[in-house]
Structure formats: structure tokens, C-alpha cells
Tab-separated table of C-alpha atoms in Angstrom:
chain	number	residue	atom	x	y	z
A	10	UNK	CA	28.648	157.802	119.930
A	11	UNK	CA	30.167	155.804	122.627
A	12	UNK	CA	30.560	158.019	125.698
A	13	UNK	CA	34.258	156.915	127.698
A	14	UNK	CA	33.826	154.676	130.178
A	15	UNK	CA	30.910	152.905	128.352
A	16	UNK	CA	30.330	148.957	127.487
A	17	UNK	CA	29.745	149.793	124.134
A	18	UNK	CA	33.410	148.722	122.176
A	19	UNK	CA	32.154	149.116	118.843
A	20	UNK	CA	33.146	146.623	116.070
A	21	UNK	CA	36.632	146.671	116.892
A	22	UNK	CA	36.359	146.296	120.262
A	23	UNK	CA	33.669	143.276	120.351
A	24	UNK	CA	36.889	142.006	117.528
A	25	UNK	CA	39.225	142.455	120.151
A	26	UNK	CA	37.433	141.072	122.759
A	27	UNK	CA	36.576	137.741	121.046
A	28	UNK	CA	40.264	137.204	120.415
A	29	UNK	CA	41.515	137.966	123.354
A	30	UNK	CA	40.542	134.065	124.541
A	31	UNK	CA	42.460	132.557	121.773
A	32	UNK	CA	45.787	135.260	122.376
A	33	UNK	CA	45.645	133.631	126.037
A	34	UNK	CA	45.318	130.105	124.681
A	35	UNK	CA	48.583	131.108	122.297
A	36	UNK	CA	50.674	132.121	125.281
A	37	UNK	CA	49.773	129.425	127.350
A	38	UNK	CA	51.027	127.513	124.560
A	39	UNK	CA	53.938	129.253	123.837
A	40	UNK	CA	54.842	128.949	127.817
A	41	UNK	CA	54.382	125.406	127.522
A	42	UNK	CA	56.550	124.802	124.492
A	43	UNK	CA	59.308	126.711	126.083
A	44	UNK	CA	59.651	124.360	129.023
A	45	UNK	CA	59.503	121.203	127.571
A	46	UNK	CA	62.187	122.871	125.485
A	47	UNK	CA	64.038	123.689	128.767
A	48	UNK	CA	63.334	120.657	130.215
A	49	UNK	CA	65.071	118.939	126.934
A	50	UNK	CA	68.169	120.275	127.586
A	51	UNK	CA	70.728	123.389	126.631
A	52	UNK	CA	69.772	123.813	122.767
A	53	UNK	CA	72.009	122.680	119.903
A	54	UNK	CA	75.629	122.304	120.548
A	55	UNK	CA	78.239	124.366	118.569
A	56	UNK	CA	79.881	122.390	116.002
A	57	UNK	CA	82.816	122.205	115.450
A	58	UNK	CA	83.718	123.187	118.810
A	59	UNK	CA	85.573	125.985	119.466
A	60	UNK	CA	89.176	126.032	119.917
A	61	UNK	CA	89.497	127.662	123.964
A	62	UNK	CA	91.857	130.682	124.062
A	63	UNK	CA	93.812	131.593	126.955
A	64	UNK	CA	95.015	134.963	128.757
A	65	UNK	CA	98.307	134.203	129.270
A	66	UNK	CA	100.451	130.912	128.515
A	67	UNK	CA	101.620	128.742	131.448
A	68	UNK	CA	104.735	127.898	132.266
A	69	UNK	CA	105.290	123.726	131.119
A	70	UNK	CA	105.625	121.315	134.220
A	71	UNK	CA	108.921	120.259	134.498
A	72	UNK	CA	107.823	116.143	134.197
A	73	UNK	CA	106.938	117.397	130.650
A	74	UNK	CA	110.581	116.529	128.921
A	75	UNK	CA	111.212	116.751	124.898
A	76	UNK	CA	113.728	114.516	123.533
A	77	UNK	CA	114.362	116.755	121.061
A	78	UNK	CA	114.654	120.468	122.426
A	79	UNK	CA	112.146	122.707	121.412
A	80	UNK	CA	112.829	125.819	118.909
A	81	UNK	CA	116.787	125.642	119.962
A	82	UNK	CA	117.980	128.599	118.209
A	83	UNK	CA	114.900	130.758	118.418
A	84	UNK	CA	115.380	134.505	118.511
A	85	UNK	CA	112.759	137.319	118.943
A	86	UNK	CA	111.343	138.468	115.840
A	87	UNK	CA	112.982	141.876	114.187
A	88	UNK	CA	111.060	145.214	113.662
A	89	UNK	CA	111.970	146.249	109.857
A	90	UNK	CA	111.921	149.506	108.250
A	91	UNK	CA	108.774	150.023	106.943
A	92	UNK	CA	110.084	150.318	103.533
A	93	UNK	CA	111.772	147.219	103.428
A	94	UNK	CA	110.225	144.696	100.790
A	95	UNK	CA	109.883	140.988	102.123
A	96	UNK	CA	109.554	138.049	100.407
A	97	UNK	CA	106.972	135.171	101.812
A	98	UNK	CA	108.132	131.902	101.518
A	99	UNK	CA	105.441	128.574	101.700
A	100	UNK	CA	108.129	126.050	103.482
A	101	UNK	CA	106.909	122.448	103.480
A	102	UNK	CA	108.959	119.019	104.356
A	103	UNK	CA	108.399	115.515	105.579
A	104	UNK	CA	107.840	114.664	109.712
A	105	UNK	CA	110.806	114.463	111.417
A	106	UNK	CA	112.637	114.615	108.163
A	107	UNK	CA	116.012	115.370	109.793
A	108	UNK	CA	115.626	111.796	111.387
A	109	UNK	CA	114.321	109.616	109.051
A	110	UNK	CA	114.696	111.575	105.320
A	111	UNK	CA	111.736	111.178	102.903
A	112	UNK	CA	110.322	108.160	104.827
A	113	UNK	CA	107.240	110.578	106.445
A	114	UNK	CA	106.815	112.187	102.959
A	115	UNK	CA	106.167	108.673	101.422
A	116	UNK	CA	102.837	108.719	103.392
A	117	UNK	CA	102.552	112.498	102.804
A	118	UNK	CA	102.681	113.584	106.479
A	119	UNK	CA	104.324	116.891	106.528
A	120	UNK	CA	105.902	119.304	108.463
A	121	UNK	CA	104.518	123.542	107.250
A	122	UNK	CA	106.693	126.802	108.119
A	123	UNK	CA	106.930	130.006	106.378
A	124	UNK	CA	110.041	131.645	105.708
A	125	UNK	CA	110.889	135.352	104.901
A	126	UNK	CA	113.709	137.388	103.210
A	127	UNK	CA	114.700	141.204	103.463
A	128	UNK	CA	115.422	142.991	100.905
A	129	UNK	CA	117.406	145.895	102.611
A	130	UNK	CA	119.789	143.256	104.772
A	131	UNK	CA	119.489	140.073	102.879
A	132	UNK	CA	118.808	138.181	106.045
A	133	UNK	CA	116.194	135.256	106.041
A	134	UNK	CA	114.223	133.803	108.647
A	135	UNK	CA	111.833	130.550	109.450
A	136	UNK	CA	108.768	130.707	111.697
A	137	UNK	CA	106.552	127.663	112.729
A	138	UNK	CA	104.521	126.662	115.122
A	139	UNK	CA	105.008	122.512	116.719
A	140	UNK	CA	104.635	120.581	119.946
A	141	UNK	CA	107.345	121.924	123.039
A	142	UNK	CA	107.253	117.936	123.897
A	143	UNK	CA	106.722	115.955	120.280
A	144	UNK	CA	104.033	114.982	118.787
A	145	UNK	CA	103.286	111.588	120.777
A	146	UNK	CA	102.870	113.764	123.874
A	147	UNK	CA	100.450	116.394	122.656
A	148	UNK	CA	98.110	113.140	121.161
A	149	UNK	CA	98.069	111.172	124.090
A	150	UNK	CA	98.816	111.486	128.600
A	151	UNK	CA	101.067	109.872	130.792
A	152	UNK	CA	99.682	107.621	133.305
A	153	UNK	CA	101.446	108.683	136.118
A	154	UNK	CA	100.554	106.331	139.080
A	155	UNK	CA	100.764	108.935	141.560
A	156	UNK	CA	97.962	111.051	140.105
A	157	UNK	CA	94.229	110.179	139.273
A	158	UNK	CA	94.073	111.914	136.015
A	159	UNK	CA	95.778	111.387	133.123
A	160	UNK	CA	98.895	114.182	132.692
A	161	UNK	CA	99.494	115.865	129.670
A	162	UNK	CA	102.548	117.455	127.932
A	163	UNK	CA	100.215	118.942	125.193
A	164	UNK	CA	101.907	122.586	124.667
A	165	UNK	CA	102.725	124.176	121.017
A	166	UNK	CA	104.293	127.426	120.399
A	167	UNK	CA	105.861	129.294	117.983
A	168	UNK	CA	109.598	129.758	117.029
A	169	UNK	CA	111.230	132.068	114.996
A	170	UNK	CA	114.709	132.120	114.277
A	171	UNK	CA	117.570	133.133	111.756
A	172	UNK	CA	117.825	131.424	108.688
A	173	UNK	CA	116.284	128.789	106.117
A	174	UNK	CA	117.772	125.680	105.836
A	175	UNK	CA	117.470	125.313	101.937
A	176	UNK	CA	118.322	121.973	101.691
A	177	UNK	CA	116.022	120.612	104.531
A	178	UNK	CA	112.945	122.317	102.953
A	179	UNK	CA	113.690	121.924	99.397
A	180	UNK	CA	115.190	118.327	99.433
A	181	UNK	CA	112.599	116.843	100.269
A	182	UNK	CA	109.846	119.163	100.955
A	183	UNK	CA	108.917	122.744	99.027
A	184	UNK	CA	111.124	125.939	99.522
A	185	UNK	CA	108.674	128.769	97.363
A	186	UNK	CA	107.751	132.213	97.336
A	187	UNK	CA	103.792	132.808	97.655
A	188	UNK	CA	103.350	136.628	98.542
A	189	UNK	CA	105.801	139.973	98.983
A	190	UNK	CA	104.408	142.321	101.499
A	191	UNK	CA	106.428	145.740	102.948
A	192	UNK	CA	108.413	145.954	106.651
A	193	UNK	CA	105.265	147.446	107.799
A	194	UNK	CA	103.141	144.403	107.161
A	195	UNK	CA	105.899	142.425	108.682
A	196	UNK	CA	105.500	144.341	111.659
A	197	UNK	CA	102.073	143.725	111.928
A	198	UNK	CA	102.677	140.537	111.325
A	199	UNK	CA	104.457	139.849	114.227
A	200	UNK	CA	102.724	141.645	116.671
A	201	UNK	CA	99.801	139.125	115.714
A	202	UNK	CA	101.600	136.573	115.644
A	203	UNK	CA	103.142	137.118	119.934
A	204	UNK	CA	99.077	137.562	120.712
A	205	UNK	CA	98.480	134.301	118.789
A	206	UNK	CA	100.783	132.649	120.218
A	207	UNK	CA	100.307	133.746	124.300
A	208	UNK	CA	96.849	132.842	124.006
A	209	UNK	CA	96.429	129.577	121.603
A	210	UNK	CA	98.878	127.271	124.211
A	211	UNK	CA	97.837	123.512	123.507
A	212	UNK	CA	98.170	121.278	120.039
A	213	UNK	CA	95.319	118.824	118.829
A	214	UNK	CA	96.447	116.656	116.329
A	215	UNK	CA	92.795	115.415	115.537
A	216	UNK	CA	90.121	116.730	113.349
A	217	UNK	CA	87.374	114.519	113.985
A	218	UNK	CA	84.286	114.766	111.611
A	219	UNK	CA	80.922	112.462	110.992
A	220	UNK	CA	82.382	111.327	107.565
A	221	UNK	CA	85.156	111.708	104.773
A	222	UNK	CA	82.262	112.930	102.461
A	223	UNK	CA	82.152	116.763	101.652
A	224	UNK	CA	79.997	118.658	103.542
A	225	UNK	CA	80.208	116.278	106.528
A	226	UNK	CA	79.905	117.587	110.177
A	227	UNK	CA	82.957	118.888	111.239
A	228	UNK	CA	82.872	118.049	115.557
A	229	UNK	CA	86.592	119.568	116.042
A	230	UNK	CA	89.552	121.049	114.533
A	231	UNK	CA	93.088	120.523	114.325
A	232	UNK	CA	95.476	123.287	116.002
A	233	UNK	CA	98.484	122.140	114.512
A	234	UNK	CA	102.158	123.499	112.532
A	235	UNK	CA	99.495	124.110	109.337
A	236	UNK	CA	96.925	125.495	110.968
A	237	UNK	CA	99.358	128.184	112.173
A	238	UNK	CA	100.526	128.691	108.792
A	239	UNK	CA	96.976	129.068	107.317
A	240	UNK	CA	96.233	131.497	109.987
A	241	UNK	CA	98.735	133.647	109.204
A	242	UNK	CA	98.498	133.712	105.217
A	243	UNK	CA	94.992	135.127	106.401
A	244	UNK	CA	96.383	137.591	108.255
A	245	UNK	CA	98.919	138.711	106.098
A	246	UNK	CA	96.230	138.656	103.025
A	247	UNK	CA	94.014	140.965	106.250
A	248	UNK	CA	97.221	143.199	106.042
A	249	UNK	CA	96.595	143.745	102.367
A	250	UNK	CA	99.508	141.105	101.191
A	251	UNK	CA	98.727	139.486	97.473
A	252	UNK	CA	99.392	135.820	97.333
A	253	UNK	CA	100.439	133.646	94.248
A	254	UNK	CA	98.105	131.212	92.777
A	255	UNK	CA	99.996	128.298	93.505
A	256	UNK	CA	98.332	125.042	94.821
A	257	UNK	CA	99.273	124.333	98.487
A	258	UNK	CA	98.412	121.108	99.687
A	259	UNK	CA	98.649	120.229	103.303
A	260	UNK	CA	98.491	116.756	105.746
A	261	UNK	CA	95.037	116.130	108.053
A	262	UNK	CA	94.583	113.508	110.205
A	263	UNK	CA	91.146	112.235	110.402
A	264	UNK	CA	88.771	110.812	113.091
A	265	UNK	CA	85.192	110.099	112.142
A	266	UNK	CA	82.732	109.618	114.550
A	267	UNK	CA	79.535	109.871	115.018
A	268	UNK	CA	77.990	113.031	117.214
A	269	UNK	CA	80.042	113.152	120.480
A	270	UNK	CA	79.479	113.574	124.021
A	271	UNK	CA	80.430	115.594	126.323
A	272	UNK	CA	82.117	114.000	129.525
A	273	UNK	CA	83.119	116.814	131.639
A	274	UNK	CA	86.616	118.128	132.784
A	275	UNK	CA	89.971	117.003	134.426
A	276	UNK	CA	87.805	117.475	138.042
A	277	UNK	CA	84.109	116.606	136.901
A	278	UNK	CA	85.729	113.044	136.111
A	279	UNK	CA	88.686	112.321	138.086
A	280	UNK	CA	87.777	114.332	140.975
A	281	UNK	CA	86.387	113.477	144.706
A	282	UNK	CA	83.141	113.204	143.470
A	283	UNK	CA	83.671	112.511	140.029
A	284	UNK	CA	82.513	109.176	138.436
A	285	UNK	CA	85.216	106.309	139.161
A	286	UNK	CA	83.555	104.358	136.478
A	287	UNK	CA	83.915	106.442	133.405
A	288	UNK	CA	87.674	107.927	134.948
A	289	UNK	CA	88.659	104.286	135.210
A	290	UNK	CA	87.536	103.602	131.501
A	291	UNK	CA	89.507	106.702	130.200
A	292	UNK	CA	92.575	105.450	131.824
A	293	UNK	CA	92.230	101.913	130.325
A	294	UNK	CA	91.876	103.698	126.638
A	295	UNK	CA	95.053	105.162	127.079
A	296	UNK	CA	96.956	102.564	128.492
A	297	UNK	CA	98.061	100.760	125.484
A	298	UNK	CA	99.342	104.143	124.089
A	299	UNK	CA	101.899	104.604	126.486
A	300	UNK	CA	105.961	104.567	125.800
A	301	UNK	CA	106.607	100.467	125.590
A	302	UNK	CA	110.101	98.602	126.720
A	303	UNK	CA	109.962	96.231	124.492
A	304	UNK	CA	108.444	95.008	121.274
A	305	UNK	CA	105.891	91.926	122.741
A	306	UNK	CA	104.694	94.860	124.634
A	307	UNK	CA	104.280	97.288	121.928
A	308	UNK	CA	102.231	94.629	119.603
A	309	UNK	CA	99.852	93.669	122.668
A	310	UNK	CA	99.485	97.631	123.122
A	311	UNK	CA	98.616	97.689	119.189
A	312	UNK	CA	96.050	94.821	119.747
A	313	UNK	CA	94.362	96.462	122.259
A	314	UNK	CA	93.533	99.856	120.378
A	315	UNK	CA	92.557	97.663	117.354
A	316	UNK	CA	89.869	96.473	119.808
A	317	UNK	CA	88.792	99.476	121.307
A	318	UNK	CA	88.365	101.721	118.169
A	319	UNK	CA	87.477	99.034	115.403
A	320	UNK	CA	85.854	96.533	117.584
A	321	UNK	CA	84.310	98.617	120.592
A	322	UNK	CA	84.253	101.907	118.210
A	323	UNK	CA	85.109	103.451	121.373
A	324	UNK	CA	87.471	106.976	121.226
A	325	UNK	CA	88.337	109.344	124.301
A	326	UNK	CA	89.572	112.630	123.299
A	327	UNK	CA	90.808	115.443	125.339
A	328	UNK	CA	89.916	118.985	123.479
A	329	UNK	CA	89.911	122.562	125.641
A	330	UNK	CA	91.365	120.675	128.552
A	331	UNK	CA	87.981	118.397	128.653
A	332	UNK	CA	86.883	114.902	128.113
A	333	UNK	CA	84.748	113.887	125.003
A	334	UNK	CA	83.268	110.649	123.800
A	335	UNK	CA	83.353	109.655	120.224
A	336	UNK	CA	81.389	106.535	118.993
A	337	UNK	CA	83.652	105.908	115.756
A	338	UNK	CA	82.805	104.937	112.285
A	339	UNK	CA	83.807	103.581	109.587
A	340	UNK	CA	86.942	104.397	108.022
A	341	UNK	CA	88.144	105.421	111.866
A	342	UNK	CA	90.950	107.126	110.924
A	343	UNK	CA	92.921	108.806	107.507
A	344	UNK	CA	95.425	110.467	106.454
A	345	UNK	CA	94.866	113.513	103.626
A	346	UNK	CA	97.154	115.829	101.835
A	347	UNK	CA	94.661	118.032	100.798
A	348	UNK	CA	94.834	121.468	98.610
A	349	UNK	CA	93.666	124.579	100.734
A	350	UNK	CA	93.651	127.250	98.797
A	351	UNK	CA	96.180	130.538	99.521
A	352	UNK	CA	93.974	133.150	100.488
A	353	UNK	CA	92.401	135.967	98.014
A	354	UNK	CA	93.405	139.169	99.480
A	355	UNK	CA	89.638	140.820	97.875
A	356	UNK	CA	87.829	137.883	99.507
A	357	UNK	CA	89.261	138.336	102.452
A	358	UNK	CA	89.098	142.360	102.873
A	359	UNK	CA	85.201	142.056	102.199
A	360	UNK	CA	84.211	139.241	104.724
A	361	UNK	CA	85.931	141.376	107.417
């Protein structure tokens, strides 16, 4: 028997010393791998990209101006009795309906709230969720010549106030009850619903994916009035509420693209040291979308993004407060009303 301390390593050993070459020749390998890997770059970018949360919501600049005033009769949201029973209402109507009637619904670009009833006071309410400064402002900046960078009035927020206007919903639009859920719920509800709103500050109108086919890369989502609503069906369903099975179809607006690229932020590109070429070419693609005085000016404006995103297949978009790049593709750009389902409270409870 081996004594300790001997050469002798007995068939195991002499095993382990004949691999102990190749295990060297692995790591050496594995070393090497995992710098040209480095040297390649960060790995695999999250798609879709996700939506930046803030800590606290920031007062809007006062250049930012809304022609229509934003969420003019809100009021803060009641606490209920916990035994009160509340209906859920899916609200749905055409874009700017109050203006221009069914015109928006034609094309099937809608408007989503949600509206609720109590059963103890009789009182109703609407909450939504829509741009502070329209919806032109939130899609694209002002070029304001004093300042490098383009400015943006891109804010959303919620607003909750007293009241359903039955014939602006229902006229036009859908006015119908989805789920019932108890003043406790409710009250759960809306504490969500303050965090939500404090720390999810800007609106994208955009959801820009490779393709219209199913299953195509999503690169970003929409954070608009029906995403808000969707959120909160799942919160409520969270909360234990039971929906209807009703179809509820809702408006997207579509970019497709192919994979994008990252350009940096507000200072990165418009900075001191940022790069004058690629800031100067941002400011150019959203020239033509600015307000126009007059009508020669708007079609010129319309010939020059035919150019850029059909010709050129060139798209700038802002997301998180930074710049991206998006080689477009064929279709560029559609509108869907598509069916999302309402949320299955069972579903729900067991992916949480």
C-alpha cells in the first residue's frame, strides 16, 4: 500500500493525472470564449424594452400648454365601505368624439375608461388615463430654436371624477358592465392605481414590432388610455374580482421595423460632446411634424415624412426619455382594433 507522501497515485490517480492536461486545455478555452464574447458586446438586448418607471412625477414645464384642459373636473378618488358592492363598467368611444362625433370610430381609433357604480349611494364615477397636452404632443417634440434638443410635452396621468356621461360612451362608443367587486377591492384599487400613476409619467403612442404576423418580435410597447385600462382589469382580477366573458376589442397603432438601435439619451446626442451629425438628423425627422400655418405647408410637411419612412425607411423614436433608430418595413404603419381578452381571475391568481 501506498505510504502518504509517496509517487505512487494508484489507478485513479495516474487517471487524474492524465486529465488534468486536457481540464487546463478546457479552461483556457472557456477563458477564451468568454472574451471574445466580451469583446462582442453587452449580450442580447431585452425585447420589448421595458417601460422606465419613475419615483416621483415631475411637475409639467409651463411651455407644455393643452388646448383642451386636462381631467377638468377631476376629484380624488372615494374610500367606500367595505361592504359596498360596485359595479365595473368597460367604457369605450371614438377619439376626440366630443369634437368630431363618430368620425374617429369610422377608422376604429378609440378612446378606453372604466366606470364604476355604488350600490350603497348610487353615485358613479369615470377613471382614465390620456395625454396632460394631447395626443400630437406626447407623439412628437417641439423644435424650439432656443434649445439643442428636441422638447417634449409627453406626460399622461390619470383622472377620476364624478359621473358617466351615458350618452358620450354609449352613443357612439360601449357603456357595459364586465365585473362587480366589494368597497374593499375598490379600495385597493385605488391605492394601486395613485402608485401607478406617480411612477408611470410619460405616454407612447407606438408599439413598434418586426412584423404584423403573430408571434413577431415585439421591440416596444404602447403606454397609452388602454393600456391603463388593461392594467387595471389585471389588478382588479389580482384582487379576486370575476370578469364577464364579453369580447373587448381595443385600437393599436403599429410601427414595424426591423431590430433597432440604440442612440443614446437627450445629453449623449445633443450634448457638448454629443454627435452633431446624428442630433442634426433627429431634428430634420421631426421637422415636418411640427404645428403648420397653412395648408401648402402642411402637404410639403406630409411629403417629406412619405420620404423619410417609405422611401429612406428611416424612424426616430423617443422611448424612456432616449433616442432609438428603427429601419422600417413594410407595411410601416397600421391601425388594429384588436380583441384582448378580459382577464381570468384563476389564471391570474396562479401566475402570481
Amino acid at each position: 500500500m501506498a505510504q502518504a507522501g509517496s509517487a505512487d497515485l494508484g489507478v485513479e490517480g495516474q487517471r487524474a493525472a492524465s486529465a488534468a492536461p486536457w481540464c487546463a486545455l478546457w479552461r483556457w478555452a472557456l477563458a477564451l470564449l468568454w472574451l471574445a464574447t466580451a469583446a462582442a458586446g453587452p449580450s442580447r438586448r431585452q425585447w420589448p424594452v421595458p417601460y422606465k418607471r419613475f419615483s416621483f412625477r415631475p411637475e409639467p414645464d409651463p411651455y407644455c400648454q393643452a388646448k383642451y384642459t386636462f381631467c377638468p373636473t377631476g376629484s380624488p378618488i372615494p374610500v367606500m365601505k367595505g361592504d359596498d358592492v360596485i359595479e365595473v363598467f368597460r367604457l369605450q368611444a371614438p377619439v376626440w368624439e366630443f369634437k368630431y362625433g363618430n368620425l374617429l370610430g369610422h377608422l376604429k381609433i378609440m378612446h378606453d375608461a372604466i366606470g364604476f357604480k355604488s350600490t350603497l349611494t348610487g353615485k358613479n364615477y369615470t377613471m382614465e388615463w390620456y395625454e396632460l397636452f394631447q395626443l400630437g404632443n406626447c407623439t412628437f417634440p417641439h423644435l424650439r430654436p432656443e434649445m439643442n434638443a428636441p422638447f417634449w410635452c409627453n406626460q399622461g396621468a390619470a383622472c377620476f371624477f364624478e359621473g358617466i356621461d351615458d350618452i358620450h360612451w354609449k352613443e357612439n362608443g360601449t357603456l357595459v358592465l364586465v365585473a362587480t367587486i366589494s368597497g374593499s377591492t375598490f379600495n385597493e384599487m385605488a391605492k394601486w392605481v395613485k402608485q401607478d400613476n406617480e411612477t408611470g409619467i410619460y405616454y407612447e403612442t407606438w408599439t413598434v414590432q418586426a412584423s404584423p404576423e403573430k408571434g413577431a418580435e415585439t421591440w416596444f410597447e404602447s403606454y397609452d388610455c388602454s393600456k391603463f385600462v388593461l392594467r387595471t382589469y389585471k389588478k382588479l382580477a389580482e384582487l379576486g374580482a370575476e370578469f364577464k366573458k364579453i369580447e373587448t376589442n381595443y385600437t393599436r397603432i403599429f410601427l414595424y421595423s426591423g431590430e433597432p438601435t440604440y442612440l443614446g439619451n437627450e445629453t449623449s446626442v445633443f450634448g457638448p460632446t454629443g454627435n452633431k451629425t446624428l442630433a442634426l438628423a433627429i431634428k430634420q425627422f421631426y421637422y415636418p411634424f411640427k404645428p403648420h400655418s397653412s395648408t401648402k405647408e402642411f402637404l410639403f410637411s406630409i411629403l417629406q415624412i412619405f420620404d423619410a419612412v417609405i422611401i429612406h425607411r428611416e424612424f426616430y423614436l423617443f422611448y424612456n426619455f432616449e433616442y432609438w433608430f428603427l429601419p422600417m418595413k413594410f407595411p410601416f404603419i397600421k391601425i388594429t382594433y384588436e380583441e384582448i381578452p378580459l382577464p381570468d381571475r384563476n389564471k391570474t391568481l396562479s401566475s402570481l
